[in-house]
PDB file of C-alpha atoms in Angstrom:
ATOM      1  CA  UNK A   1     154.436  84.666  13.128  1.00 94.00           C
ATOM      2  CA  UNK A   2     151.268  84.777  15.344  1.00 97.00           C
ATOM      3  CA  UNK A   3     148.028  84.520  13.349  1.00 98.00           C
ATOM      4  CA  UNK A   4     147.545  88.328  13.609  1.00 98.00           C
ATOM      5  CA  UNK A   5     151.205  88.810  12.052  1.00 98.00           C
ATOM      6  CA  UNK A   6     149.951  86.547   9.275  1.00 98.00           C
ATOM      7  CA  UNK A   7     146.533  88.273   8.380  1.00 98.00           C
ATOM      8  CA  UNK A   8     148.055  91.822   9.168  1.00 98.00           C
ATOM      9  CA  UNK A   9     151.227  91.013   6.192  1.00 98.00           C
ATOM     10  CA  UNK A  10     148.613  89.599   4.293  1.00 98.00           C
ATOM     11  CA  UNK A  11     146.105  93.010   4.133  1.00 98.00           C
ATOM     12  CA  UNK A  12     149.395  94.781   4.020  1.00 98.00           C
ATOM     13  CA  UNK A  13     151.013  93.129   0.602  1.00 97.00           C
ATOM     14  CA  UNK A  14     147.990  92.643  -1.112  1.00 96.00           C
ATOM     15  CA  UNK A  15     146.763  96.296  -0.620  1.00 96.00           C
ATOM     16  CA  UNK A  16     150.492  97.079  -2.123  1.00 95.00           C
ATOM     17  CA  UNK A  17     149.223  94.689  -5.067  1.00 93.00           C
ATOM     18  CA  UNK A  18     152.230  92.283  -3.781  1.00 95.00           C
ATOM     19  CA  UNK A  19     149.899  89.302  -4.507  1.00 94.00           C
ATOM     20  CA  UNK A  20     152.460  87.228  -5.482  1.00 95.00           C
ATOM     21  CA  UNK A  21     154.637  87.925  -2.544  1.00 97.00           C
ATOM     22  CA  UNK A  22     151.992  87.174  -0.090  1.00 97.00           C
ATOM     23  CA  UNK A  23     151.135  83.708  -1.597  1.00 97.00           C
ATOM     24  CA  UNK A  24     154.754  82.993  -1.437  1.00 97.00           C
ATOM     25  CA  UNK A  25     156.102  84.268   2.020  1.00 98.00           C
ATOM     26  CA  UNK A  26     152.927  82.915   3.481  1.00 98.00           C
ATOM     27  CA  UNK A  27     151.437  80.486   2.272  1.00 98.00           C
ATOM     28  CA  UNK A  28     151.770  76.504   2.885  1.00 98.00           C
ATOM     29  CA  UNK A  29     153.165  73.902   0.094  1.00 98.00           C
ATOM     30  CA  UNK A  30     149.947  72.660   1.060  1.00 98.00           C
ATOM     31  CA  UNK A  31     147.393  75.274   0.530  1.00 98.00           C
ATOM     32  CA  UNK A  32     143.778  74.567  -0.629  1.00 98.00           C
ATOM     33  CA  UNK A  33     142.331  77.527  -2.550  1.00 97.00           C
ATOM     34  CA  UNK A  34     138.645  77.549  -3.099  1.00 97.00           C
ATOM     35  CA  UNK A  35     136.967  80.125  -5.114  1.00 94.00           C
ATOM     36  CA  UNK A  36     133.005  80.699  -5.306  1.00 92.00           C
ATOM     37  CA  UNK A  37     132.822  79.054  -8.836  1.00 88.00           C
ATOM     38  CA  UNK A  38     135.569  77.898 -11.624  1.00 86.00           C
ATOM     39  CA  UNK A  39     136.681  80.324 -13.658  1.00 74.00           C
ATOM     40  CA  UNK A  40     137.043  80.101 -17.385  1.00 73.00           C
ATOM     41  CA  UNK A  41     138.776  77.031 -17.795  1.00 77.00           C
ATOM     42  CA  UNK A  42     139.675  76.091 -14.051  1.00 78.00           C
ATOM     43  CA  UNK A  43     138.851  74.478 -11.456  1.00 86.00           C
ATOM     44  CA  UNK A  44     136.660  75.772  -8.373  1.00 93.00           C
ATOM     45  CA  UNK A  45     139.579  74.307  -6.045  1.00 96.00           C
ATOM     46  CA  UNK A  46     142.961  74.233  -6.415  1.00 95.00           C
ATOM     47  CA  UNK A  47     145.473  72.390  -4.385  1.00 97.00           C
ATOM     48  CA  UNK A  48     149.058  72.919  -3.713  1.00 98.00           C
ATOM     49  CA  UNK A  49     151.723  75.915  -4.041  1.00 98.00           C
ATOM     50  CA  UNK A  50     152.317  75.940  -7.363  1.00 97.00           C
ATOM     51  CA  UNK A  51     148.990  75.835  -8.546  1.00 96.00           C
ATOM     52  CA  UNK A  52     147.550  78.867  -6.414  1.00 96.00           C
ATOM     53  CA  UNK A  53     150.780  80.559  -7.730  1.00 96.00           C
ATOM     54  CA  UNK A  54     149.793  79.439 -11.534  1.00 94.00           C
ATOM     55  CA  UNK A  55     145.826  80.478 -10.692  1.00 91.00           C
ATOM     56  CA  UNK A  56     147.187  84.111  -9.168  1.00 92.00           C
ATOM     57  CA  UNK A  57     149.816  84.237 -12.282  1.00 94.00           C
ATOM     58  CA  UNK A  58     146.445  83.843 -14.679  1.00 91.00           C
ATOM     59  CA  UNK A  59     144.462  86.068 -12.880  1.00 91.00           C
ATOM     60  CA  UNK A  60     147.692  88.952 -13.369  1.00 92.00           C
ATOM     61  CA  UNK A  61     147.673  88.329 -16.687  1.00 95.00           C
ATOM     62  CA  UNK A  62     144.285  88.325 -17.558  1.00 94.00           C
ATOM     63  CA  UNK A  63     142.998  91.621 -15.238  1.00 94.00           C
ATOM     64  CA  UNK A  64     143.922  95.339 -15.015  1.00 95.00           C
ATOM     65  CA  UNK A  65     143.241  96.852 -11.687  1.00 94.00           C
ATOM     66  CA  UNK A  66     142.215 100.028 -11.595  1.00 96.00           C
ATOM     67  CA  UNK A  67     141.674 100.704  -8.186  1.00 96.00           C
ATOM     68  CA  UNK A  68     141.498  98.121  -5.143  1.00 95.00           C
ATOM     69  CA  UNK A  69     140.903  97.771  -1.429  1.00 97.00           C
ATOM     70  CA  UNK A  70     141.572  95.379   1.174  1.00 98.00           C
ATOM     71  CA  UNK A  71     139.984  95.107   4.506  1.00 98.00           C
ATOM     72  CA  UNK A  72     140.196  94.076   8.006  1.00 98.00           C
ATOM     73  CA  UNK A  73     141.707  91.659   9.102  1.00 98.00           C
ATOM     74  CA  UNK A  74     139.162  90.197  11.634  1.00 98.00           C
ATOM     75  CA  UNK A  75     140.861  87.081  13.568  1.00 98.00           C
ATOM     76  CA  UNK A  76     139.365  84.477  15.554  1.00 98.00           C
ATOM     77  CA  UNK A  77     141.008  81.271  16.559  1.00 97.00           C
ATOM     78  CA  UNK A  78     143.160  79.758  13.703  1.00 98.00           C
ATOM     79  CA  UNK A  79     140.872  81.395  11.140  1.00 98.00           C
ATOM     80  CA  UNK A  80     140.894  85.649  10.018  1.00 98.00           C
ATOM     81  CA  UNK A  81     138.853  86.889   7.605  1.00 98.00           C
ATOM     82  CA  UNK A  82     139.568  90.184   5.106  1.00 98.00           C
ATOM     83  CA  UNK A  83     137.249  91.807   2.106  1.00 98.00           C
ATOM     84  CA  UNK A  84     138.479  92.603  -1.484  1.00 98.00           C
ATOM     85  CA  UNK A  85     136.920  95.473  -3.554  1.00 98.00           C
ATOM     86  CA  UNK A  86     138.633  95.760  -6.900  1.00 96.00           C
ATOM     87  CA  UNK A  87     137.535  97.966  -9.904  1.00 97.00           C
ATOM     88  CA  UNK A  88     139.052  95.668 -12.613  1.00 97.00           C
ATOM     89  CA  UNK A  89     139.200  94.967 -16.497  1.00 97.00           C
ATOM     90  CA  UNK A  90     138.692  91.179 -17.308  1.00 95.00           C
ATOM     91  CA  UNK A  91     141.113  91.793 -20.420  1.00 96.00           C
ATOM     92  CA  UNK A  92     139.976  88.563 -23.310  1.00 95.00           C
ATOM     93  CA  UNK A  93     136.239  90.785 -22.768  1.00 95.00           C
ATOM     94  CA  UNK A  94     137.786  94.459 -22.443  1.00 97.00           C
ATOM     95  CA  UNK A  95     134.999  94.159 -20.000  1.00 97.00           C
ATOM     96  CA  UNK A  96     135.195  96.221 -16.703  1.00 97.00           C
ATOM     97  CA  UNK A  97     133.491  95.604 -13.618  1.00 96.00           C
ATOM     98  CA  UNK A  98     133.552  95.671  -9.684  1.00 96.00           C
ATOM     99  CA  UNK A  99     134.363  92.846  -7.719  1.00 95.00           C
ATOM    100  CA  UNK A 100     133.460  92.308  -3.863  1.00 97.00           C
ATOM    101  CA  UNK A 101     134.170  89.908  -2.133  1.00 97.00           C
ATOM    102  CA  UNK A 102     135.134  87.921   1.536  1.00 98.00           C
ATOM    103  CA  UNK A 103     138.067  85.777   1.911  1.00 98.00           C
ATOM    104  CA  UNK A 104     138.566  83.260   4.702  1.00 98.00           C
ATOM    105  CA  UNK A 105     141.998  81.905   5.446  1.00 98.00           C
ATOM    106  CA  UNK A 106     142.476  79.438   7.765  1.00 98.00           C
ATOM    107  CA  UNK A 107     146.562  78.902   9.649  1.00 98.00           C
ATOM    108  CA  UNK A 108     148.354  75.996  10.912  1.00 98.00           C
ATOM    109  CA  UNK A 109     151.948  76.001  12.000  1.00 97.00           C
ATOM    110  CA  UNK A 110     152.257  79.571  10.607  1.00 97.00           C
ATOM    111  CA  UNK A 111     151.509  79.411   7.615  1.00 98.00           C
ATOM    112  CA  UNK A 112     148.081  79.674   5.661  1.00 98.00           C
ATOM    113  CA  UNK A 113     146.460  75.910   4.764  1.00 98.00           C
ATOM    114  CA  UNK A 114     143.054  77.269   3.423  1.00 98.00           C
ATOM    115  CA  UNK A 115     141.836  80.040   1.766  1.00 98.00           C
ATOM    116  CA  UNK A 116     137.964  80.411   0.408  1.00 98.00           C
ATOM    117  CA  UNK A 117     136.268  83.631  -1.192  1.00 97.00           C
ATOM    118  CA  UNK A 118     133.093  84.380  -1.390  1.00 97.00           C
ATOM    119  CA  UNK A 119     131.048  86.315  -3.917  1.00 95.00           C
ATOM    120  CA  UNK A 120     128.071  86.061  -5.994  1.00 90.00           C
ATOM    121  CA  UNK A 121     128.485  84.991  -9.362  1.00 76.00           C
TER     122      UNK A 121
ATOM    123  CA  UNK B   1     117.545  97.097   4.792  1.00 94.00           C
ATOM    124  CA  UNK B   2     121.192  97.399   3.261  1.00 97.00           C
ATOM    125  CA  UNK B   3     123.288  94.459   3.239  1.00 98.00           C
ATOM    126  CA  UNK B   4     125.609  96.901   6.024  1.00 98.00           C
ATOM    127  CA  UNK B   5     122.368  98.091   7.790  1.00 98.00           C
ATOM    128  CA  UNK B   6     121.325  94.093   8.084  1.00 98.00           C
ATOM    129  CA  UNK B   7     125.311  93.130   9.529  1.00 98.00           C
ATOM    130  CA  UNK B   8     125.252  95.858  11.715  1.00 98.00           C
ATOM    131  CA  UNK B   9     121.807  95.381  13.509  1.00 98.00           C
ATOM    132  CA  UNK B  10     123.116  91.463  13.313  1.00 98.00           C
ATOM    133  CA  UNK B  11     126.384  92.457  15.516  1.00 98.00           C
ATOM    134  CA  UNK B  12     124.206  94.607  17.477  1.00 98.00           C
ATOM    135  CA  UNK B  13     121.870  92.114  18.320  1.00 97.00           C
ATOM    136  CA  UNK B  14     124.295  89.224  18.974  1.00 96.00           C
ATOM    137  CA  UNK B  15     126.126  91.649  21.067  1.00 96.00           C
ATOM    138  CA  UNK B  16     123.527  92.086  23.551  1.00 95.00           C
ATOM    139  CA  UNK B  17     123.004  88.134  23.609  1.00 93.00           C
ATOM    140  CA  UNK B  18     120.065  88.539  21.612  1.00 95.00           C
ATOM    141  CA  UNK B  19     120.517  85.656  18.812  1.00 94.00           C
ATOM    142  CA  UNK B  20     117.424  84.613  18.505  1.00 95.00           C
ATOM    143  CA  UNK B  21     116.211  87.900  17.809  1.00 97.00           C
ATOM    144  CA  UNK B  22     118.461  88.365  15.200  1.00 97.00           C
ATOM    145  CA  UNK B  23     117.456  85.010  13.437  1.00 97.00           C
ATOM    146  CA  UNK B  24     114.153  85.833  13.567  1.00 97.00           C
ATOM    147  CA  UNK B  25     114.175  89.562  11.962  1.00 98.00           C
ATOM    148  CA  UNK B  26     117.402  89.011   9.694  1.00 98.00           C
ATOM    149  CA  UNK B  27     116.978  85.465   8.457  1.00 98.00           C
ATOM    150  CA  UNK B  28     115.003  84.116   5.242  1.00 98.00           C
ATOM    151  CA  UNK B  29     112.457  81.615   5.071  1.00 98.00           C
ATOM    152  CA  UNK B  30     114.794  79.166   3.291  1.00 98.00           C
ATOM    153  CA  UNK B  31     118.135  80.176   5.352  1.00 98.00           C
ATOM    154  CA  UNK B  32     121.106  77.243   4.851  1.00 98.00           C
ATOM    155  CA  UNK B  33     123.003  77.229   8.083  1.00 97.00           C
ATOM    156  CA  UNK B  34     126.598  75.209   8.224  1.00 97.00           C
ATOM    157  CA  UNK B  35     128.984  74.532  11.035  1.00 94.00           C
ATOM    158  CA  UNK B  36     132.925  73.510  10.769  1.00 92.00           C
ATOM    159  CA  UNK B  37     131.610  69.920  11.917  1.00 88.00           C
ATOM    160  CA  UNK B  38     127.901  68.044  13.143  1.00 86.00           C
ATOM    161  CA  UNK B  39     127.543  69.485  16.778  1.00 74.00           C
ATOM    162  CA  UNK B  40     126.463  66.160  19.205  1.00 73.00           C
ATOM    163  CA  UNK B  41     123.453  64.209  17.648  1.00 78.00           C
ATOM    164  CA  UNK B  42     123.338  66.857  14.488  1.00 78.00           C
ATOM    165  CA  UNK B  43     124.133  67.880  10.857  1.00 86.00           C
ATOM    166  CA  UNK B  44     126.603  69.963   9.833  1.00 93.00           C
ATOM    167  CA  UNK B  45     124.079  71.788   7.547  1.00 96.00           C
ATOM    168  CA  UNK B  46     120.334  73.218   8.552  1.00 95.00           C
ATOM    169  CA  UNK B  47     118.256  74.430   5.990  1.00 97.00           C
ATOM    170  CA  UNK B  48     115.268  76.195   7.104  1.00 98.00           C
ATOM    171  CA  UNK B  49     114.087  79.375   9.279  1.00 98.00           C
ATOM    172  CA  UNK B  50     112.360  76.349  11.926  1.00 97.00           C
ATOM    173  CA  UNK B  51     115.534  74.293  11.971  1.00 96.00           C
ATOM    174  CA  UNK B  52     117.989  77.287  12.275  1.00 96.00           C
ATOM    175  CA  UNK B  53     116.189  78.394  15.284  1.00 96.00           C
ATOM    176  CA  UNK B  54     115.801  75.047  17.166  1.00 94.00           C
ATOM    177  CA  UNK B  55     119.929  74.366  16.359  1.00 91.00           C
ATOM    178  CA  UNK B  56     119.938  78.235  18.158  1.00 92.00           C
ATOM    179  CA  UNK B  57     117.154  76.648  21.135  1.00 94.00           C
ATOM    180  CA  UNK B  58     119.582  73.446  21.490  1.00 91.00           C
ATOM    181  CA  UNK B  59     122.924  75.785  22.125  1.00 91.00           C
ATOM    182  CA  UNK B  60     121.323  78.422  24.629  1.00 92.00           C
ATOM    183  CA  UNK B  61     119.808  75.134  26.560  1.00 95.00           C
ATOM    184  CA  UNK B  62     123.304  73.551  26.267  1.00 94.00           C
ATOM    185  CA  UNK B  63     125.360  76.228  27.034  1.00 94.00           C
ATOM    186  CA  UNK B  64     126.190  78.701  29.773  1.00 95.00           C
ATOM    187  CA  UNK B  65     128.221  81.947  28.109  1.00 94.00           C
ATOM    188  CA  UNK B  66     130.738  83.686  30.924  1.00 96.00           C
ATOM    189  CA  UNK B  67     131.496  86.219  28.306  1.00 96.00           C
ATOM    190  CA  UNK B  68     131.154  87.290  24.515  1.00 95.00           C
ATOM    191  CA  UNK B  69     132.786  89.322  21.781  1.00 97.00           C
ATOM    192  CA  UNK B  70     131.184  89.985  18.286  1.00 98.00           C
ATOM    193  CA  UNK B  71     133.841  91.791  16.140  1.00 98.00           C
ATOM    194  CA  UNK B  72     133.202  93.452  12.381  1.00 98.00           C
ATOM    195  CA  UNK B  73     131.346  93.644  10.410  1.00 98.00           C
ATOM    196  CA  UNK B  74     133.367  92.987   7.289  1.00 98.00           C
ATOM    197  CA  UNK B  75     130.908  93.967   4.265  1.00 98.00           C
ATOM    198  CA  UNK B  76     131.814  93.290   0.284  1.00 98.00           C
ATOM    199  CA  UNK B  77     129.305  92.547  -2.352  1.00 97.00           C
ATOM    200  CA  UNK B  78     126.381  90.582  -1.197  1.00 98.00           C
ATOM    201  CA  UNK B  79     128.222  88.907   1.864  1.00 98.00           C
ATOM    202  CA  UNK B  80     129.423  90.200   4.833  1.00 98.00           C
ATOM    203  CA  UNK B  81     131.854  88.319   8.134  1.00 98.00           C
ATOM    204  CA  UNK B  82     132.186  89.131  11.524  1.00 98.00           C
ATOM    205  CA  UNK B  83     133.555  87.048  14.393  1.00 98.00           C
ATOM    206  CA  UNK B  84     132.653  85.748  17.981  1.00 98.00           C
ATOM    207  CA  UNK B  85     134.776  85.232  20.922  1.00 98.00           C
ATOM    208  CA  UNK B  86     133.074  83.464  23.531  1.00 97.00           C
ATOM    209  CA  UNK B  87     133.856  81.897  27.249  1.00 97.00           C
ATOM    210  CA  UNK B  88     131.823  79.177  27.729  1.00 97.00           C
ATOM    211  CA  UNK B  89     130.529  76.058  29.275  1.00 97.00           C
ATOM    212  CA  UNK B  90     128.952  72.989  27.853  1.00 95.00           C
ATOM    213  CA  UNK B  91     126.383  72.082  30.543  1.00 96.00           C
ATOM    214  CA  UNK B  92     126.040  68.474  29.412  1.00 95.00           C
ATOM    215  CA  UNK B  93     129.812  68.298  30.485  1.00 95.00           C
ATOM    216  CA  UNK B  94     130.459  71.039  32.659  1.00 97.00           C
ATOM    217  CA  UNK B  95     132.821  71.701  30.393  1.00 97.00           C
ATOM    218  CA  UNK B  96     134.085  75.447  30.387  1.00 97.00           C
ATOM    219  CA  UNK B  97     136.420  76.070  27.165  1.00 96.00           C
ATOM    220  CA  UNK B  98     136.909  79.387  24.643  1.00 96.00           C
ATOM    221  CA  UNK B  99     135.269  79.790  20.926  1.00 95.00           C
ATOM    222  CA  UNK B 100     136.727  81.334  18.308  1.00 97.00           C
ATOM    223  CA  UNK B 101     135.528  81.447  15.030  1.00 97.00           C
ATOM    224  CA  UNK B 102     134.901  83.652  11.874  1.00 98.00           C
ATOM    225  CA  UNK B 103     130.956  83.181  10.705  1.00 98.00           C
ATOM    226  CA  UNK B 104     130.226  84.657   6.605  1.00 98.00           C
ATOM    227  CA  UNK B 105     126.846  85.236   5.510  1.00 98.00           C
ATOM    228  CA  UNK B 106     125.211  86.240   2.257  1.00 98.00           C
ATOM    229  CA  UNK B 107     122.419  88.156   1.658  1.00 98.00           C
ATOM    230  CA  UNK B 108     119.976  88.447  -1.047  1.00 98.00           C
ATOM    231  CA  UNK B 109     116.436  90.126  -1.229  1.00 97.00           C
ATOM    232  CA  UNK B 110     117.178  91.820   2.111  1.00 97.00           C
ATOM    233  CA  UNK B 111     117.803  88.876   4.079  1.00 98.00           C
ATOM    234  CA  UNK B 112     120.569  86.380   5.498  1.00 98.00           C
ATOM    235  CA  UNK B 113     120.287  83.309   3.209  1.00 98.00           C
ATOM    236  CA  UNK B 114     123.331  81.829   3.719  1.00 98.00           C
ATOM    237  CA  UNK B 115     125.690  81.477   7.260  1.00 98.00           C
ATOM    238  CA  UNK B 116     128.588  79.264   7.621  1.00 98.00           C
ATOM    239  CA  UNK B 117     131.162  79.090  10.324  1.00 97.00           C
ATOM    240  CA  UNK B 118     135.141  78.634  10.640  1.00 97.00           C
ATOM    241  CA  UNK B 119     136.648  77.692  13.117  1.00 95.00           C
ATOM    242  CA  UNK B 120     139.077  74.589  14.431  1.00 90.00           C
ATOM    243  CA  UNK B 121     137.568  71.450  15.790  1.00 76.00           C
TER     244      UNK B 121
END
Protein backbone atom coordinates (compact mmCIF):
# COMPACT_ATOMS: atom_id res chain seq x y z
CA UNK A 1 0.00 0.00 0.00
CA UNK A 2 1.03 3.61 -0.91
CA UNK A 3 1.22 5.93 2.11
CA UNK A 4 -2.23 7.39 1.22
CA UNK A 5 -3.71 3.67 1.24
CA UNK A 6 -2.16 3.43 4.69
CA UNK A 7 -3.51 6.74 6.35
CA UNK A 8 -6.88 6.44 4.33
CA UNK A 9 -7.47 2.43 6.09
CA UNK A 10 -6.26 3.91 9.05
CA UNK A 11 -9.13 7.01 9.35
CA UNK A 12 -11.36 4.39 7.90
CA UNK A 13 -11.03 1.46 10.79
CA UNK A 14 -10.58 3.61 13.53
CA UNK A 15 -13.69 5.78 12.73
CA UNK A 16 -15.46 2.09 12.61
CA UNK A 17 -13.84 1.78 16.25
CA UNK A 18 -11.67 -1.19 14.53
CA UNK A 19 -8.69 0.00 16.66
CA UNK A 20 -7.42 -3.16 17.08
CA UNK A 21 -7.58 -4.11 13.49
CA UNK A 22 -5.75 -1.12 12.35
CA UNK A 23 -2.77 -1.63 14.78
CA UNK A 24 -2.63 -5.10 13.50
CA UNK A 25 -3.06 -4.98 9.60
CA UNK A 26 -0.86 -1.95 9.69
CA UNK A 27 1.33 -1.54 11.84
CA UNK A 28 5.22 -2.64 12.02
CA UNK A 29 6.66 -5.41 14.62
CA UNK A 30 8.62 -2.46 15.15
CA UNK A 31 6.40 0.38 15.98
CA UNK A 32 7.31 3.19 18.47
CA UNK A 33 4.20 4.67 20.10
CA UNK A 34 4.61 7.90 21.90
CA UNK A 35 1.86 9.48 23.78
CA UNK A 36 1.90 13.21 25.24
CA UNK A 37 2.47 11.91 28.87
CA UNK A 38 2.33 8.25 30.68
CA UNK A 39 -0.72 7.21 31.61
CA UNK A 40 -1.63 5.70 34.92
CA UNK A 41 0.88 3.22 35.34
CA UNK A 42 2.70 3.29 31.81
CA UNK A 43 5.09 4.44 30.09
CA UNK A 44 5.10 7.70 27.79
CA UNK A 45 6.68 5.36 24.95
CA UNK A 46 6.11 2.11 24.10
CA UNK A 47 8.03 -0.04 21.76
CA UNK A 48 7.15 -3.01 19.76
CA UNK A 49 3.80 -4.83 18.46
CA UNK A 50 2.74 -6.37 21.27
CA UNK A 51 3.03 -3.69 23.55
CA UNK A 52 1.00 -0.98 21.47
CA UNK A 53 -1.49 -3.93 21.16
CA UNK A 54 -1.36 -4.44 25.21
CA UNK A 55 -1.47 -0.28 25.63
CA UNK A 56 -4.68 -0.18 22.98
CA UNK A 57 -6.11 -3.51 24.85
CA UNK A 58 -5.89 -1.23 28.31
CA UNK A 59 -7.16 1.69 26.90
CA UNK A 60 -10.54 -0.72 25.58
CA UNK A 61 -10.89 -1.86 28.74
CA UNK A 62 -10.60 1.00 30.74
CA UNK A 63 -12.85 3.69 28.37
CA UNK A 64 -16.45 3.82 27.04
CA UNK A 65 -16.82 5.83 23.93
CA UNK A 66 -19.63 7.58 23.53
CA UNK A 67 -19.21 9.27 20.48
CA UNK A 68 -15.87 9.72 18.33
CA UNK A 69 -14.39 11.30 15.23
CA UNK A 70 -11.49 10.88 13.14
CA UNK A 71 -10.03 13.28 10.73
CA UNK A 72 -8.09 13.89 7.70
CA UNK A 73 -5.73 12.23 6.68
CA UNK A 74 -3.23 14.98 5.60
CA UNK A 75 0.00 13.23 3.90
CA UNK A 76 3.27 14.57 3.19
CA UNK A 77 6.32 12.57 2.38
CA UNK A 78 6.60 9.35 4.54
CA UNK A 79 4.68 11.09 7.33
CA UNK A 80 0.34 11.78 7.43
CA UNK A 81 -1.20 13.24 10.08
CA UNK A 82 -5.14 12.63 11.39
CA UNK A 83 -7.16 14.27 14.60
CA UNK A 84 -9.13 12.25 17.26
CA UNK A 85 -12.19 13.76 19.08
CA UNK A 86 -13.69 11.25 21.45
CA UNK A 87 -16.46 11.90 24.10
CA UNK A 88 -15.30 9.12 26.52
CA UNK A 89 -15.77 7.64 30.15
CA UNK A 90 -12.34 6.93 31.88
CA UNK A 91 -14.19 3.91 33.72
CA UNK A 92 -11.78 3.29 37.45
CA UNK A 93 -13.13 7.44 37.81
CA UNK A 94 -16.76 7.02 36.17
CA UNK A 95 -15.33 10.25 35.00
CA UNK A 96 -16.37 11.57 31.49
CA UNK A 97 -14.64 13.92 29.42
CA UNK A 98 -13.59 15.07 25.81
CA UNK A 99 -10.49 14.22 24.34
CA UNK A 100 -8.74 16.08 21.27
CA UNK A 101 -6.09 15.36 19.96
CA UNK A 102 -3.32 15.09 16.70
CA UNK A 103 -1.65 11.97 15.78
CA UNK A 104 1.45 11.73 13.61
CA UNK A 105 2.40 8.46 12.00
CA UNK A 106 5.31 8.11 10.25
CA UNK A 107 5.71 4.79 7.20
CA UNK A 108 8.53 2.80 6.04
CA UNK A 109 8.26 -0.18 3.77
CA UNK A 110 4.44 -0.01 4.16
CA UNK A 111 3.86 -0.26 7.19
CA UNK A 112 3.60 2.37 10.12
CA UNK A 113 7.16 2.67 12.32
CA UNK A 114 6.03 5.74 14.46
CA UNK A 115 3.13 7.04 15.81
CA UNK A 116 3.01 10.29 18.34
CA UNK A 117 -0.22 12.16 19.70
CA UNK A 118 -0.48 15.21 20.85
CA UNK A 119 -2.70 16.81 23.46
CA UNK A 120 -2.58 18.86 26.46
CA UNK A 121 -2.60 17.20 29.61
CA UNK B 1 -8.26 34.53 18.02
CA UNK B 2 -9.56 30.78 18.05
CA UNK B 3 -7.13 28.12 17.96
CA UNK B 4 -9.01 27.42 14.07
CA UNK B 5 -9.11 31.23 13.36
CA UNK B 6 -5.08 31.30 14.32
CA UNK B 7 -4.40 27.83 11.80
CA UNK B 8 -6.34 29.21 9.25
CA UNK B 9 -4.83 32.81 8.94
CA UNK B 10 -1.39 30.58 9.50
CA UNK B 11 -2.22 28.48 6.12
CA UNK B 12 -3.35 31.60 4.64
CA UNK B 13 -0.38 33.40 5.24
CA UNK B 14 2.15 30.65 4.41
CA UNK B 15 0.17 30.19 1.33
CA UNK B 16 0.88 33.44 -0.10
CA UNK B 17 4.71 32.97 0.88
CA UNK B 18 4.22 35.17 3.66
CA UNK B 19 6.08 33.20 6.66
CA UNK B 20 7.47 35.70 8.27
CA UNK B 21 4.36 37.42 8.62
CA UNK B 22 2.82 34.67 10.10
CA UNK B 23 5.64 34.24 12.78
CA UNK B 24 5.43 37.53 13.66
CA UNK B 25 1.44 37.94 14.31
CA UNK B 26 0.80 34.15 15.35
CA UNK B 27 3.87 33.29 17.38
CA UNK B 28 4.54 33.81 21.30
CA UNK B 29 7.26 35.49 22.90
CA UNK B 30 8.69 32.20 24.21
CA UNK B 31 7.80 29.99 20.93
CA UNK B 32 9.95 26.38 20.96
CA UNK B 33 10.59 25.61 17.35
CA UNK B 34 11.97 21.84 16.38
CA UNK B 35 13.03 20.32 13.12
CA UNK B 36 13.29 16.36 12.18
CA UNK B 37 17.22 17.03 12.38
CA UNK B 38 19.93 20.36 12.98
CA UNK B 39 19.67 22.14 9.50
CA UNK B 40 23.67 23.05 8.39
CA UNK B 41 25.55 24.87 11.29
CA UNK B 42 22.16 24.68 13.64
CA UNK B 43 20.03 23.10 16.44
CA UNK B 44 17.38 21.03 16.04
CA UNK B 45 15.41 23.11 18.63
CA UNK B 46 14.94 27.22 18.74
CA UNK B 47 13.39 28.66 21.54
CA UNK B 48 12.51 32.18 21.21
CA UNK B 49 10.32 34.71 18.97
CA UNK B 50 14.21 36.35 17.83
CA UNK B 51 15.66 32.94 17.10
CA UNK B 52 12.53 31.50 15.31
CA UNK B 53 12.62 34.34 12.97
CA UNK B 54 16.39 34.44 12.12
CA UNK B 55 16.14 30.23 11.53
CA UNK B 56 13.00 31.71 9.06
CA UNK B 57 15.79 34.79 7.68
CA UNK B 58 18.53 31.87 7.18
CA UNK B 59 15.97 29.56 4.92
CA UNK B 60 14.45 32.43 2.64
CA UNK B 61 18.35 33.60 2.13
CA UNK B 62 19.20 29.91 1.49
CA UNK B 63 16.57 28.90 -0.51
CA UNK B 64 14.88 29.57 -3.83
CA UNK B 65 11.01 28.00 -3.73
CA UNK B 66 9.77 26.95 -7.56
CA UNK B 67 6.51 26.09 -5.99
CA UNK B 68 4.47 25.53 -2.65
CA UNK B 69 1.51 23.70 -1.18
CA UNK B 70 0.14 24.28 2.42
CA UNK B 71 -2.60 21.63 3.04
CA UNK B 72 -5.14 21.50 6.33
CA UNK B 73 -5.59 22.66 8.74
CA UNK B 74 -6.18 19.69 11.01
CA UNK B 75 -7.58 21.29 14.42
CA UNK B 76 -8.22 19.09 17.87
CA UNK B 77 -7.87 20.42 21.32
CA UNK B 78 -5.22 22.98 21.73
CA UNK B 79 -3.05 21.79 18.65
CA UNK B 80 -3.62 21.90 15.24
CA UNK B 81 -1.29 20.20 11.78
CA UNK B 82 -1.14 21.11 8.40
CA UNK B 83 1.43 20.20 5.75
CA UNK B 84 3.83 21.80 3.09
CA UNK B 85 4.81 20.60 -0.23
CA UNK B 86 7.50 22.52 -1.62
CA UNK B 87 9.92 22.53 -4.94
CA UNK B 88 12.95 23.88 -4.07
CA UNK B 89 16.54 24.77 -4.35
CA UNK B 90 19.29 25.04 -1.83
CA UNK B 91 21.32 28.00 -3.17
CA UNK B 92 24.47 27.08 -1.25
CA UNK B 93 24.34 23.89 -3.53
CA UNK B 94 22.27 24.62 -6.32
CA UNK B 95 20.62 21.93 -5.24
CA UNK B 96 16.87 21.68 -6.49
CA UNK B 97 15.00 18.71 -4.52
CA UNK B 98 11.06 18.32 -3.11
CA UNK B 99 9.88 18.81 0.76
CA UNK B 100 7.44 17.06 2.29
CA UNK B 101 6.59 17.20 5.68
CA UNK B 102 3.71 17.37 8.30
CA UNK B 103 4.45 20.53 10.86
CA UNK B 104 2.00 20.33 14.54
CA UNK B 105 1.67 23.26 16.61
CA UNK B 106 0.06 24.03 19.93
CA UNK B 107 -1.48 26.89 21.06
CA UNK B 108 -2.14 28.40 24.32
CA UNK B 109 -3.22 32.02 25.39
CA UNK B 110 -3.98 32.76 21.72
CA UNK B 111 -0.74 32.05 20.34
CA UNK B 112 1.59 29.32 18.60
CA UNK B 113 3.88 28.13 21.45
CA UNK B 114 4.94 25.12 20.22
CA UNK B 115 5.91 23.93 16.23
CA UNK B 116 7.64 20.82 15.35
CA UNK B 117 8.17 19.22 12.02
CA UNK B 118 8.06 15.54 10.41
CA UNK B 119 9.42 14.67 7.83
CA UNK B 120 12.34 12.06 6.44
CA UNK B 121 15.93 13.09 6.41
Amino acid sequence: MTIQEIADTLVKLCSAGKFEEATKTLYSDDIVSVEAGAPPGGEREVKGLAAVLKKGEWWVANHEVHSSTVEGPLVAGSHFAVTFKMDITFKPQSRRFKMEEVAVYKVADGKIVHEEFFYSM
